[in-house]
CSV table of C-alpha atoms in Angstrom, one decimal:
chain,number,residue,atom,x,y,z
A,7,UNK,CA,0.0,0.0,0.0
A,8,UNK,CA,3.2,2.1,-0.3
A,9,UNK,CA,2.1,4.2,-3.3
A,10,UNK,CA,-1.4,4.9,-3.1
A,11,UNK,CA,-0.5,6.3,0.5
A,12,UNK,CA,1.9,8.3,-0.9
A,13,UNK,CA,-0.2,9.7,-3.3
A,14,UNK,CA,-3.1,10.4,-0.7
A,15,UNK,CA,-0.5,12.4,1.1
A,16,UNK,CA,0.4,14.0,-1.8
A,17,UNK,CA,-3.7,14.8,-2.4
A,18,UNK,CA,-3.8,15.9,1.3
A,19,UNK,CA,-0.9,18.0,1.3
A,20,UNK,CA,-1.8,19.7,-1.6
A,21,UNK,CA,-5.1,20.3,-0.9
A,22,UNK,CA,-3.9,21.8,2.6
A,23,UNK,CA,-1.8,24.4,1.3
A,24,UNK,CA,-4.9,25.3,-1.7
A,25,UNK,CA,-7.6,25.7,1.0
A,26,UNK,CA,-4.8,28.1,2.9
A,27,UNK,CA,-4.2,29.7,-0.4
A,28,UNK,CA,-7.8,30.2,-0.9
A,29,UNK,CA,-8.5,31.8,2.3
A,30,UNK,CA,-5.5,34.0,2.2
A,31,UNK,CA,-7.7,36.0,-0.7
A,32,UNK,CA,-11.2,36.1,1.4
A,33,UNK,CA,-10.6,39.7,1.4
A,34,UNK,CA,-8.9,40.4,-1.7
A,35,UNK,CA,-11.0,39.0,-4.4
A,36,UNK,CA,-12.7,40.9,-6.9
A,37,UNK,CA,-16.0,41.4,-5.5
A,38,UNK,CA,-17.6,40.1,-2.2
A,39,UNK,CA,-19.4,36.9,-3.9
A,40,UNK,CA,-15.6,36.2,-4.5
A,41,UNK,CA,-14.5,37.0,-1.6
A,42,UNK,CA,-17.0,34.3,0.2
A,43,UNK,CA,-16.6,32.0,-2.1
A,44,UNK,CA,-12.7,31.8,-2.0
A,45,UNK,CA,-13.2,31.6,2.3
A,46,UNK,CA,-16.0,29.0,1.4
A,47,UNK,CA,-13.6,26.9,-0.9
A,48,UNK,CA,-10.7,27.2,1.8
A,49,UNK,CA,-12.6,25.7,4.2
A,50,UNK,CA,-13.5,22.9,2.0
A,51,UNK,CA,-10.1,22.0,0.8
A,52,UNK,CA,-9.1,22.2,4.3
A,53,UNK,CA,-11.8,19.8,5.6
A,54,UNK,CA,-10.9,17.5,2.5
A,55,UNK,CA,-7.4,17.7,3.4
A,56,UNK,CA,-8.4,16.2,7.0
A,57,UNK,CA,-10.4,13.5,5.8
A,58,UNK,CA,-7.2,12.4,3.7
A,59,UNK,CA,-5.1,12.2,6.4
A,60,UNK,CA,-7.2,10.2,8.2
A,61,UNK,CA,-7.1,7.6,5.7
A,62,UNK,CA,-3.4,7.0,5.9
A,63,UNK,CA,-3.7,4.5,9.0
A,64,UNK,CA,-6.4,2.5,7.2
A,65,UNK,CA,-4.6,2.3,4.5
A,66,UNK,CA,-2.0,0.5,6.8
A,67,UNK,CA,1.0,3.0,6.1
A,68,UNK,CA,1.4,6.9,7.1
A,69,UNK,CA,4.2,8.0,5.3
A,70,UNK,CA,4.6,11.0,7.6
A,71,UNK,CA,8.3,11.2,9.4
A,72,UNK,CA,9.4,13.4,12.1
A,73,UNK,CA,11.1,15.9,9.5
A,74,UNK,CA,7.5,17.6,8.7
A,75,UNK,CA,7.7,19.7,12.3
A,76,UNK,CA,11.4,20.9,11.4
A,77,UNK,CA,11.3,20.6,7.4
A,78,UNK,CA,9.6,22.5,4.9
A,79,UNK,CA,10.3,20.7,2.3
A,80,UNK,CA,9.2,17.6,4.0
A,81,UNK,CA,5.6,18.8,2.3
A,82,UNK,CA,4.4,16.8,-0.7
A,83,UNK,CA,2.8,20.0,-2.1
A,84,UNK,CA,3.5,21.9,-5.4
A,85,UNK,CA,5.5,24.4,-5.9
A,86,UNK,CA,2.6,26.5,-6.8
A,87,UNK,CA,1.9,26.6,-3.6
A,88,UNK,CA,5.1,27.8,-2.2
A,89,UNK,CA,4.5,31.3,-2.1
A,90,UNK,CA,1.2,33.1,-1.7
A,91,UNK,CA,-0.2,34.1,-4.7
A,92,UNK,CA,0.3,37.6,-5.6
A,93,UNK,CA,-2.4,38.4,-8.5
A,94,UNK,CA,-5.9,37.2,-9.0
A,95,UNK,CA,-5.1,35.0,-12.2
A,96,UNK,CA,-2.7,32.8,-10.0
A,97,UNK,CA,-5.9,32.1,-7.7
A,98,UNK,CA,-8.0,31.9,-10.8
A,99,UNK,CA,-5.5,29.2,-12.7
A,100,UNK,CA,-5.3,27.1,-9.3
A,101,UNK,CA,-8.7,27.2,-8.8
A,102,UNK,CA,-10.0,26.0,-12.4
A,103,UNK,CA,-6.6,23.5,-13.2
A,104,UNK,CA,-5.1,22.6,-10.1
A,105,UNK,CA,-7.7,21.7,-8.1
A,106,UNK,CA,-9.9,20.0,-10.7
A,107,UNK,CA,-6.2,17.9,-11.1
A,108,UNK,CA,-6.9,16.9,-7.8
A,109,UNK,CA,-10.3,16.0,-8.3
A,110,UNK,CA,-9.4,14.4,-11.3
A,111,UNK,CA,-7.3,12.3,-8.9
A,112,UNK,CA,-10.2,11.5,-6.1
A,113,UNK,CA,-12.2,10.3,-8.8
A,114,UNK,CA,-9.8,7.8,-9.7
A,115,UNK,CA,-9.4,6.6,-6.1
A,116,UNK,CA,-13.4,6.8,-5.5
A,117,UNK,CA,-13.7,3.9,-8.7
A,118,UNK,CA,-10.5,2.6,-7.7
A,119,UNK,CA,-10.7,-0.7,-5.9
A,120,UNK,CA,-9.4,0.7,-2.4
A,121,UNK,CA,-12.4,0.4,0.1
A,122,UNK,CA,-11.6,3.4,2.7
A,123,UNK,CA,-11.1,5.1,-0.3
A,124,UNK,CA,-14.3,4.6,-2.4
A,125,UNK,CA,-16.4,5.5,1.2
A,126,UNK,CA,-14.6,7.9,2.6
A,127,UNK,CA,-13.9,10.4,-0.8
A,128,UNK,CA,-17.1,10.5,-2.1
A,129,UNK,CA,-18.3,13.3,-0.5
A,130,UNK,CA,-15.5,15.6,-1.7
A,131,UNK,CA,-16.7,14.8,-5.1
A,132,UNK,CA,-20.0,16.9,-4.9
A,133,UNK,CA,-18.5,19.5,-3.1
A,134,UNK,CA,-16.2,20.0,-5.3
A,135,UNK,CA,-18.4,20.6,-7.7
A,136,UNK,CA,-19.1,24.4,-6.8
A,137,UNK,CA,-14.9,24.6,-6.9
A,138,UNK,CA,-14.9,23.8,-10.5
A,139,UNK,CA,-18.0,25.5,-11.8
A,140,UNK,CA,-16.0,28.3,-9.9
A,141,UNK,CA,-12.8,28.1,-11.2
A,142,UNK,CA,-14.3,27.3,-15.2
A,143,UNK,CA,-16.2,30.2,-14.8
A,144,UNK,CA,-13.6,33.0,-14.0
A,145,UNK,CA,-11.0,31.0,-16.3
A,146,UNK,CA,-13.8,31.5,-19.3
A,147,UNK,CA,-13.6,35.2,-18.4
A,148,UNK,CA,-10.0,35.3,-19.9
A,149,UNK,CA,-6.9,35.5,-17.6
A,150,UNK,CA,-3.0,36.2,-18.3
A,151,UNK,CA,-0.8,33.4,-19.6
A,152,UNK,CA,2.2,32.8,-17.2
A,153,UNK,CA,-0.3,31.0,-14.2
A,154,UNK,CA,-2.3,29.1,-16.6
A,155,UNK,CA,0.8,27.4,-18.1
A,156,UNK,CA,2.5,27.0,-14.7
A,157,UNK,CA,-0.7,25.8,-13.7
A,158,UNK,CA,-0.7,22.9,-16.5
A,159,UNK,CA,2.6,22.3,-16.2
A,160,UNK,CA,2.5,21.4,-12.1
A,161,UNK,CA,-0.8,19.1,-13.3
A,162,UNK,CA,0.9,17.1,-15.3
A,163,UNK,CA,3.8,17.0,-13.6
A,164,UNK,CA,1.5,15.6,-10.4
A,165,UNK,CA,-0.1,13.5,-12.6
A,166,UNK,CA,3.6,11.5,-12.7
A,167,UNK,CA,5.0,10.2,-15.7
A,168,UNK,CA,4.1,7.0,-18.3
A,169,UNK,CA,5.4,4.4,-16.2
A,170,UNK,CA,5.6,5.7,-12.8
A,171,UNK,CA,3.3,5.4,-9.5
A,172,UNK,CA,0.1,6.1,-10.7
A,173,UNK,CA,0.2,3.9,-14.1
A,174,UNK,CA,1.4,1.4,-11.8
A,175,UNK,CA,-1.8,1.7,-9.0
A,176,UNK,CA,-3.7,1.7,-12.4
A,177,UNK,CA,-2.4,-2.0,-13.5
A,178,UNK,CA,-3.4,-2.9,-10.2
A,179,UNK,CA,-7.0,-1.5,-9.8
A,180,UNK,CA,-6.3,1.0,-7.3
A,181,UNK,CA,-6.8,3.5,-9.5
A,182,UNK,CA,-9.5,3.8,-12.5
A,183,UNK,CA,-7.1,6.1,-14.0
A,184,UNK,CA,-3.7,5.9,-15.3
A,185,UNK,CA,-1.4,9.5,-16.6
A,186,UNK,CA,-2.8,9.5,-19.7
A,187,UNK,CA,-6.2,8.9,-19.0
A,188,UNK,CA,-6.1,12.1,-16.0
A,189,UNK,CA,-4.7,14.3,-18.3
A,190,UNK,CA,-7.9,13.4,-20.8
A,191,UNK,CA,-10.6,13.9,-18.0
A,192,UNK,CA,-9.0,17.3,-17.0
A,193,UNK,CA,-9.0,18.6,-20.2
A,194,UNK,CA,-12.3,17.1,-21.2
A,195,UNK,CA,-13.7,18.9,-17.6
A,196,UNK,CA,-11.9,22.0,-18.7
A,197,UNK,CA,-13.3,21.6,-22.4
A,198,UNK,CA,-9.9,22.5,-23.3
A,199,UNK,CA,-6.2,21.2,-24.2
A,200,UNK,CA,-3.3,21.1,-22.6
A,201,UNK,CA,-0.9,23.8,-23.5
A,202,UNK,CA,2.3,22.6,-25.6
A,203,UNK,CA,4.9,21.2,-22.1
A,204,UNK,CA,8.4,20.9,-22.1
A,205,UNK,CA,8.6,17.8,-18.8
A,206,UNK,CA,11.8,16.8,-17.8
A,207,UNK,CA,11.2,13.9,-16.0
A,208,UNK,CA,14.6,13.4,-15.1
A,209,UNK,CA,14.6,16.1,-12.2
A,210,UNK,CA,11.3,14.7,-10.7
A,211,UNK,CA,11.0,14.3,-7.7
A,212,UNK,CA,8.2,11.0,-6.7
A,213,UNK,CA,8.4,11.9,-3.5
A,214,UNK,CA,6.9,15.4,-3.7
A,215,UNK,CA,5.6,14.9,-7.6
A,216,UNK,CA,7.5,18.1,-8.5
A,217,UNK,CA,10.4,18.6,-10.7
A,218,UNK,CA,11.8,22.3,-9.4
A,219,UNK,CA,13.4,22.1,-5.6
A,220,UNK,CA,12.0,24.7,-3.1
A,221,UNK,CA,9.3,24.6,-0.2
A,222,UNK,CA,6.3,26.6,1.5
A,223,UNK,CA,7.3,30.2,2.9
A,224,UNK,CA,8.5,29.8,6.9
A,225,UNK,CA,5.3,32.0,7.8
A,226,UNK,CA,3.0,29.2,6.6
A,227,UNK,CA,5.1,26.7,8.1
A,228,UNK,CA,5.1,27.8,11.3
A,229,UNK,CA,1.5,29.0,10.6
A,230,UNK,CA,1.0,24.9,9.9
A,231,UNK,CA,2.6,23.9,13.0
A,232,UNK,CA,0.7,25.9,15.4
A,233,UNK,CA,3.8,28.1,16.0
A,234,UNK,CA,2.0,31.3,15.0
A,235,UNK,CA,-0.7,30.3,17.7
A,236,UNK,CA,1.6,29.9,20.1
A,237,UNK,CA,3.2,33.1,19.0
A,238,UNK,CA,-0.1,35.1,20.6
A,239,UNK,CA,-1.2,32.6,23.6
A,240,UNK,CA,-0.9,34.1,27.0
A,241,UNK,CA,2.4,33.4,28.8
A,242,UNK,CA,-0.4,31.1,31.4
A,243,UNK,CA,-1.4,28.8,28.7
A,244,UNK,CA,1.8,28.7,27.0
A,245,UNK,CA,3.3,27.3,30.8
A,246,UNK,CA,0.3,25.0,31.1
A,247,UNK,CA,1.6,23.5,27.4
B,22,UNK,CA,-8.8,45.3,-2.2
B,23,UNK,CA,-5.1,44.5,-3.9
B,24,UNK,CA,-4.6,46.8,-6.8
B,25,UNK,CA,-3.9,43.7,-9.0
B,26,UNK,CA,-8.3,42.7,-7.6
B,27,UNK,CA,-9.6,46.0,-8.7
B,28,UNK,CA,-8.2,46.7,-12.0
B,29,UNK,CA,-9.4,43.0,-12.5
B,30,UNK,CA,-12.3,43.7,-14.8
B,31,UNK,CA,-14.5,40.5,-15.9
B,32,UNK,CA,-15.4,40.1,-19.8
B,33,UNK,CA,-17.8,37.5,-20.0
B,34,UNK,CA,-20.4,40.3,-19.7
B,35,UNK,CA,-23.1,42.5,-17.4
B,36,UNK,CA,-23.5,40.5,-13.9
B,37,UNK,CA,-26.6,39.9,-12.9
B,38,UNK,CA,-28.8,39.3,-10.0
B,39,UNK,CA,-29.8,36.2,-9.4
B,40,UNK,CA,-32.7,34.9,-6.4
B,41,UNK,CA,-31.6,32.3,-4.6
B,42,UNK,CA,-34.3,29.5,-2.9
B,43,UNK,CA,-33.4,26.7,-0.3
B,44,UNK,CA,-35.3,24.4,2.0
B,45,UNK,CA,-34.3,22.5,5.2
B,46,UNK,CA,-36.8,19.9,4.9
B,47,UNK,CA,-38.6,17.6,2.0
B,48,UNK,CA,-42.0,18.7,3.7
B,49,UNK,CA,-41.7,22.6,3.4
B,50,UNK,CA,-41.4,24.3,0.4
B,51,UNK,CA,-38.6,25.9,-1.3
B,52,UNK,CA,-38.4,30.4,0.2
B,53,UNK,CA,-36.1,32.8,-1.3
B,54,UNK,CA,-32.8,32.8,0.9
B,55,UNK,CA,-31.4,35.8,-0.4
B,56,UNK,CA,-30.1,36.6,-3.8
B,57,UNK,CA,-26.3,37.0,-5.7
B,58,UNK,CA,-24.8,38.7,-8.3
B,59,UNK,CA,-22.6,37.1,-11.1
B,60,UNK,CA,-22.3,37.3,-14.9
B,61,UNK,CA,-23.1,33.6,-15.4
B,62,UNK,CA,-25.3,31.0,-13.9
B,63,UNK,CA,-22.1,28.9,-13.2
B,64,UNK,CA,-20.7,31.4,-11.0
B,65,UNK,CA,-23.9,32.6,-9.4
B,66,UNK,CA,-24.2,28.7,-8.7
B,67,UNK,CA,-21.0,28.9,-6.9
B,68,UNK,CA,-21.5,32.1,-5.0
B,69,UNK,CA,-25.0,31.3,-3.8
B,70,UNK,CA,-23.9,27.6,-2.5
B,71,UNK,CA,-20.8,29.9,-0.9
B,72,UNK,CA,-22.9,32.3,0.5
B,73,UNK,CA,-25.9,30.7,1.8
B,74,UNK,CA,-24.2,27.5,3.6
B,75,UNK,CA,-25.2,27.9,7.2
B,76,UNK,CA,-27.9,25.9,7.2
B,77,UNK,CA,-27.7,22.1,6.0
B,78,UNK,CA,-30.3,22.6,3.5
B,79,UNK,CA,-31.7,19.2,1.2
B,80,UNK,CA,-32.2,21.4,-1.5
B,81,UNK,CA,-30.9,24.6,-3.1
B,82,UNK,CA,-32.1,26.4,-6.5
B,83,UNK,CA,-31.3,29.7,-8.5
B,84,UNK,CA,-33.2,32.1,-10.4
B,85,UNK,CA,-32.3,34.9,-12.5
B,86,UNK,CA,-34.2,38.0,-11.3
B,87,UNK,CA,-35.1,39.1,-14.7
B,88,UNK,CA,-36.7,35.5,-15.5
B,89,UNK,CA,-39.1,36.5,-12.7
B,90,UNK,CA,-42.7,37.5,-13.8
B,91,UNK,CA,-44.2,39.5,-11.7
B,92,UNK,CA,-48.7,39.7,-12.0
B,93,UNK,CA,-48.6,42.3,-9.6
B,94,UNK,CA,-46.5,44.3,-7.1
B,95,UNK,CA,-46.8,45.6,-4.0
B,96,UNK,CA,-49.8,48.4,-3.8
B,97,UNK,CA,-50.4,47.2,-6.8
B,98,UNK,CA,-53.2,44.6,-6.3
């Protein structure tokens, strides 16, 4: 069960840092529907990130080592994510590619032949729903280039190469979908193709399922592990801990 | 707002309001919840399911304001 836990704590991670990068624009969207709907789809992606974790012990194997309190590049998440986003396309691009990738991916698992799996990500499916519609919307309305390619180009990458992980949980069942068949479901939800990519699979990294080195800003690291908190407890509390 | 939010101007046309309905229960029937405003019914599905998610409702439905007819207003009957 080594590689579809992997990958769920690749989905999990991912989806983490998303739902954080969603809320981060809750006040800076382009009109207040926006601006609910981006706190709205943070809290999703967060909740969906949960229920992903808690799948990793019935699966039988947490892949999770010590190194996540100390490193930030112990994170399976893209490098998308690394930084928060600085214009509206980045959200818009994330929103309409990225996360559909990732729903793309939980569909997969859901017809996949992994019990906990099928049950448990189900639910997402609907709710994501409102992310895509979302995301296909604003992406219709025309945004800049340089995201949208990035955006593609992370997908894919994620999506791993022709005979990596996720063709190989596709032999076995795990997964209904194999690379080629993910990248044909996200363009047919997107109703459009793939830009031209250049991949270099050669400086992949399966672990993370990203090719360029880097990790999440130290504010949203410690933000992650609770050190932020701590930062603004009382000096009581912060003794009782 | 960030500057790069407000000069962010959408193209896909005029938004427009939209009334949104809901109901808790199979046994009452659907009321007006509030309304949204977006330029397509995609995004106006998204922002009311965003916007009106307090309550766990069994059904949710939207309608565009100007695909109302109205017999008669208030004062008016």
């Amino acid at each position: 069960m080594t590689e579809i836990s992997n990958l769920v704590l690749s989905i999990a991670d991912n989806k983490q840092l998303l739902g954080l990068r969603y809320a981060e624009w809750a006040t800076r969207a382009p009109s207040l529907e926006a601006d609910i709907a981006a706190a709205a789809m943070g809290l999703d992606d967060l909740g969906h990130s949960r229920v992903l974790y808690g799948c990793l012990e019935p699966l039988g194997e947490d892949p999770r080592g010590a190194d996540r309190e100390s490193d930030p590049a112990s994170l399976r998440a893209l490098p998308y994510f690394d930084e928060p986003w600085t214009s509206w396309a980045q959200f818009v691009a994330a929103n309409a590619i990225l996360d559909t990738a990732f729903t793309v991916m939980i569909e997969a698992c859901v017809n996949g032949s992994v019990e906990v799996l099928q049950h448990r990500l189900r639910k997402m499916l609907m709710e994501e729903r409102y992310h895509f519609l979302h995301g296909r919307s604003w992406l219709r309305s025309g945004i800049e280039k340089g995201p949208l390619d990035e955006a593609w180009k992370e997908a894919m990458e994620w999506f791993g190469p022709a005979a990596g992980d996720t063709a190989a949980l596709h032999k076995s069942g795990a997964l209904s979908m194999g690379p080629a068949e993910l990248r044909s479901r996200l363009e047919e939800r997107l109703d459009t193709k793939a830009p031209k990519l250049d991949l270099d699979w050669k400086r992949w990294d399966p672990r993370r399922r990203r090719s360029r080195p880097g990790a999440i800003d130290d504010l949203t690291f410690g933000m992650l592990r609770g050190l932020e908190e701590k930062r603004f407890a009382p000096a009581t509390a912060q003794k009782q801990g | 707002m960030t500057e790069g939010a407000t000069k962010y101007k959408r193209v896909s046309g005029e938004a427009v309001e939209y009334e949104v309905f809901a109901r808790k229960t199979r046994a009452e029937p659907l009321h007006q919840v509030g309304s949204v405003v977006a330029p397509d019914d995609d995004l106006a599905a998204a922002y009311a399911r965003a916007t009106y998610d307090e309550e766990r409702w069994v059904e949710m439905t939207i309608v565009r304001k100007d695909h109302v007819i109205a017999l008669w207003s208030p004062g008016e009957s």
